[in-house]
Structures are given as structure tokens and as C-alpha cells.
Backbone as numpy.savetxt, mean C-alpha at the origin, in Angstrom:
# Nx Ny Nz CAx CAy CAz Cx Cy Cz
-4.94 9.97 4.01 -4.05 9.06 4.66 -3.06 8.57 3.66
-1.81 8.47 4.10 -0.72 7.99 3.26 -0.58 6.47 3.45
-0.10 5.82 2.35 0.16 4.41 2.42 1.41 4.10 1.53
2.18 3.12 1.98 3.29 2.59 1.19 2.89 1.22 0.75
3.01 0.95 -0.54 2.64 -0.39 -1.06 3.88 -0.99 -1.69
4.11 -2.26 -1.39 5.19 -3.01 -2.05 4.50 -4.25 -2.70
4.93 -4.57 -3.85 4.35 -5.72 -4.55 5.34 -6.41 -5.51
4.91 -7.60 -5.85 5.71 -8.31 -6.87 4.76 -8.66 -8.08
5.35 -8.79 -9.18 4.59 -9.14 -10.36 4.56 -10.68 -10.47
3.43 -11.15 -11.00 3.23 -12.58 -11.34 4.08 -12.87 -12.56
4.09 -14.11 -12.97 4.85 -14.44 -14.21 4.26 -13.65 -15.40
2.93 -13.58 -15.45 2.27 -12.81 -16.53 2.63 -11.35 -16.45
2.64 -10.79 -15.23 3.01 -9.40 -15.09 4.45 -9.11 -15.45
5.35 -10.03 -15.13 6.74 -9.85 -15.56 6.93 -9.95 -17.03
6.20 -10.83 -17.65 6.27 -10.98 -19.12 5.78 -9.71 -19.81
4.76 -9.06 -19.23 4.20 -7.82 -19.79 5.12 -6.60 -19.62
6.11 -6.69 -18.70 7.01 -5.57 -18.49 7.66 -5.07 -19.79
8.00 -6.03 -20.65 8.65 -5.69 -21.91 7.78 -4.87 -22.86
6.45 -4.87 -22.68 5.54 -4.26 -23.57 5.00 -2.92 -23.13
5.49 -2.39 -22.01 4.98 -1.16 -21.49 6.13 -0.32 -20.89
6.09 0.97 -21.12 7.09 1.83 -20.52 6.70 2.20 -19.10
7.65 2.77 -18.37 7.38 3.28 -17.04 6.22 4.28 -17.08
6.29 5.16 -18.04 5.30 6.23 -18.17 3.86 5.62 -18.33
3.80 4.58 -19.12 2.49 3.94 -19.33 1.99 3.25 -18.03
2.89 2.58 -17.34 2.53 1.97 -16.08 2.11 3.01 -15.05
2.88 4.09 -14.97 2.60 5.17 -14.04 1.20 5.77 -14.40
0.93 5.99 -15.63 -0.36 6.58 -16.04 -1.52 5.69 -15.58
-1.37 4.40 -15.68 -2.38 3.46 -15.18 -2.59 3.57 -13.66
-1.48 3.60 -12.97 -1.55 3.74 -11.50 -2.24 5.09 -11.15
-1.83 6.18 -11.82 -2.47 7.46 -11.55 -3.98 7.42 -11.80
-4.37 6.81 -12.88 -5.82 6.72 -13.26 -6.60 5.89 -12.23
-6.03 4.79 -11.79 -6.78 3.91 -10.83 -6.87 4.64 -9.47
-5.83 5.23 -9.00 -5.90 5.88 -7.71 -6.82 7.12 -7.76
-6.77 7.90 -8.80 -7.64 9.02 -8.93 -9.08 8.63 -9.04
-9.38 7.50 -9.77 -10.77 7.02 -9.88 -11.34 6.66 -8.51
-10.48 6.27 -7.59 -10.93 5.85 -6.25 -10.70 6.95 -5.19
-10.44 8.16 -5.63 -10.29 9.24 -4.67 -8.88 9.43 -4.06
-7.92 8.76 -4.63 -6.57 8.86 -4.14 -5.67 9.51 -5.09
-4.37 9.38 -4.77 -3.33 10.02 -5.62 -2.01 9.33 -5.40
-1.31 8.96 -6.45 0.05 8.38 -6.36 1.03 9.53 -6.11
1.79 9.39 -5.07 2.85 10.37 -4.77 4.16 9.97 -5.46
4.50 8.69 -5.40 5.71 8.20 -6.03 5.48 6.71 -6.39
6.14 6.30 -7.43 5.96 4.87 -7.89 7.28 4.54 -8.58
7.91 3.45 -8.11 9.19 3.11 -8.75 9.42 1.65 -8.69
10.24 1.15 -9.57 10.65 -0.22 -9.60 11.86 -0.46 -8.74
12.03 -1.62 -8.18 13.17 -1.85 -7.34 13.68 -3.32 -7.43
14.81 -3.46 -6.83 15.50 -4.76 -6.78 15.34 -5.29 -5.37
15.09 -6.56 -5.16 15.01 -7.10 -3.85 13.74 -7.88 -3.62
13.12 -7.79 -2.45 11.96 -8.51 -2.10 10.71 -8.10 -2.84
10.74 -6.88 -3.35 9.56 -6.35 -4.11 9.96 -5.93 -5.50
9.08 -5.98 -6.44 9.34 -5.47 -7.79 9.08 -4.04 -7.93
8.12 -3.52 -7.09 7.76 -2.10 -7.16 7.35 -1.61 -5.79
7.46 -0.32 -5.64 7.03 0.37 -4.40 6.20 1.56 -4.89
5.08 1.85 -4.21 4.28 3.04 -4.47 3.97 3.72 -3.16
3.97 5.02 -3.19 3.57 5.83 -2.08 2.35 6.59 -2.55
1.25 6.56 -1.79 0.00 7.11 -2.24 -0.77 7.82 -1.14
-1.71 8.63 -1.54 -2.72 9.23 -0.63 -4.02 8.42 -0.99
-4.70 7.97 0.08 -5.90 7.22 -0.10 -6.97 7.78 0.80
-8.26 7.63 0.41 -9.33 8.16 1.30 -9.55 7.28 2.54
-9.31 5.98 2.42 -9.51 5.10 3.58 -8.82 3.76 3.30
-8.64 3.00 4.39 -8.07 1.64 4.25 -9.06 0.77 3.47
-10.32 0.93 3.71 -11.33 0.12 3.04 -11.32 0.33 1.51
-11.22 1.56 1.14 -11.17 1.85 -0.31 -9.91 1.20 -0.91
-8.80 1.34 -0.16 -7.57 0.82 -0.67 -7.61 -0.71 -0.71
-8.28 -1.35 0.19 -8.44 -2.81 0.17 -9.11 -3.24 -1.10
-10.17 -2.51 -1.50 -10.85 -2.83 -2.77 -9.95 -2.68 -3.97
-9.08 -1.62 -3.96 -8.14 -1.45 -5.03 -7.13 -2.58 -5.08
-6.62 -3.00 -3.93 -5.64 -4.14 -3.85 -6.34 -5.38 -4.34
-7.55 -5.64 -3.91 -8.26 -6.82 -4.36 -8.33 -6.83 -5.86
-8.66 -5.71 -6.49 -8.72 -5.66 -7.94 -7.42 -5.92 -8.62
-6.36 -5.39 -8.00 -4.98 -5.59 -8.62 -4.65 -7.09 -8.56
-4.96 -7.73 -7.43 -4.67 -9.18 -7.30 -5.57 -10.00 -8.23
-6.81 -9.57 -8.42 -7.76 -10.31 -9.26 -7.37 -10.28 -10.74
-6.61 -9.23 -11.14 -6.18 -9.20 -12.55 -5.15 -10.27 -12.84
-4.50 -10.77 -11.82 -3.46 -11.84 -12.07 -2.08 -11.25 -12.39
-1.94 -9.95 -12.40 -0.63 -9.33 -12.80 0.27 -9.15 -11.64
-0.29 -9.12 -10.41 0.54 -8.89 -9.22 0.26 -9.97 -8.20
1.26 -10.06 -7.29 1.14 -10.96 -6.12 1.79 -10.30 -4.97
1.59 -10.87 -3.78 2.28 -10.38 -2.60 2.22 -8.88 -2.39
1.03 -8.30 -2.46 0.91 -6.86 -2.21 0.91 -6.66 -0.71
1.74 -5.77 -0.23 1.82 -5.41 1.18 1.63 -3.92 1.32
1.00 -3.52 2.40 0.71 -2.10 2.64 1.09 -1.70 4.05
1.60 -0.55 4.17 1.92 0.07 5.48 1.19 1.44 5.50
0.28 1.60 6.47 -0.56 2.74 6.54 -0.01 3.77 7.52
-0.13 5.02 7.14 0.24 6.10 8.02 -0.58 6.04 9.31
0.06 6.37 10.39 -0.65 6.38 11.70 -0.46 7.77 12.34
-1.36 8.09 13.20 -1.27 9.33 13.99 -0.51 8.99 15.30
0.73 9.35 15.32 1.55 8.99 16.52 1.05 9.59 17.80
0.42 10.77 17.73 -0.14 11.36 18.94 -1.24 10.43 19.51
-2.10 9.92 18.64 -3.19 9.02 19.12 -2.59 7.73 19.66
-1.52 7.24 19.04 -0.87 6.00 19.54 -0.32 6.24 20.92
0.42 7.29 21.10 1.06 7.56 22.44 -0.03 7.85 23.47
-1.07 8.54 23.09 -2.14 8.81 24.07 -2.73 7.49 24.54
-3.05 6.57 23.60 -3.60 5.26 24.01 -2.62 4.49 24.82
-1.36 4.61 24.49 -0.33 3.88 25.27 -0.28 4.35 26.70
-0.38 5.66 26.89 -0.41 6.26 28.24 -1.64 5.80 29.00
-2.80 5.81 28.33 -4.03 5.34 29.01 -3.95 3.88 29.40
-3.40 3.04 28.52 -3.26 1.66 28.78 -2.24 1.41 29.95
-1.20 2.22 29.96 -0.22 2.08 30.98 -0.83 2.44 32.34
-1.60 3.51 32.34 -2.22 3.94 33.62 -3.28 2.94 34.11
-4.00 2.29 33.19 -5.07 1.37 33.55 -4.57 -0.02 33.87
-3.45 -0.42 33.30 -2.95 -1.81 33.43 -2.29 -1.99 34.78
-2.77 -3.01 35.50 -2.17 -3.39 36.78 -1.73 -4.87 36.65
-0.40 -5.06 36.58 0.05 -6.46 36.43 -0.39 -7.34 37.59
-0.71 -8.58 37.24 -1.05 -9.54 38.33 0.23 -10.04 38.94
0.33 -9.86 40.25 1.57 -10.32 40.92 1.10 -11.32 42.00
2.04 -12.08 42.38 1.58 -12.96 43.46 2.41 -14.07 43.70
């Protein structure tokens, strides 16, 4: 399953930016995701509402939740948000079933 992650650094995380290169940070991300059965597809820094964006493959949402909990527990990140890949065929199938079953109350 793919996931997009956006996050911001805490004050401590921002202070530490000066002491590590992109390559060092990417290596840490790669190591963490691989240790949990995932893989970083892309990871970059940005300007705006988030300090960084990552695109990754993960084995499950539950595994990823544990990874995010750990990242937050270190104190280096805040405001981690995730958007998970969905199966659009399953969504539209459920939508059709709900549409067929739903009868609005009129009166």
C-alpha cells in the first residue's frame, strides 16, 4: 500500500537540520521503513504548510501508525499527516451498493 506523509519539524528538529545532510536524513528514513517492511519511494523538503513530504510503500496502516508514533515520540517532528492509497474499484462498488440500498425518507 502506498502512503503520502507530510510533516513539520519541532524546534529541536529544525535546529538539527544544520547538522545533517539530505543524504543522511534519507538514509535514516530508508532504514526505518525497511526495518518495518516498507520502502521510501521519494522524500523531499518543501516550503509551505509542511517541512517535508515522503511517499512510501508500507505493509499496513497499523504498521505505519507505529512508525509515526515513534517519530512523534522522538520529539523531532510534529503534525504528521498521512494519506493512504485506496482501491477506487472497491470504493465505487460500495458506493453503488449503498446507492441501491438507500431509500430516502420522504414525507
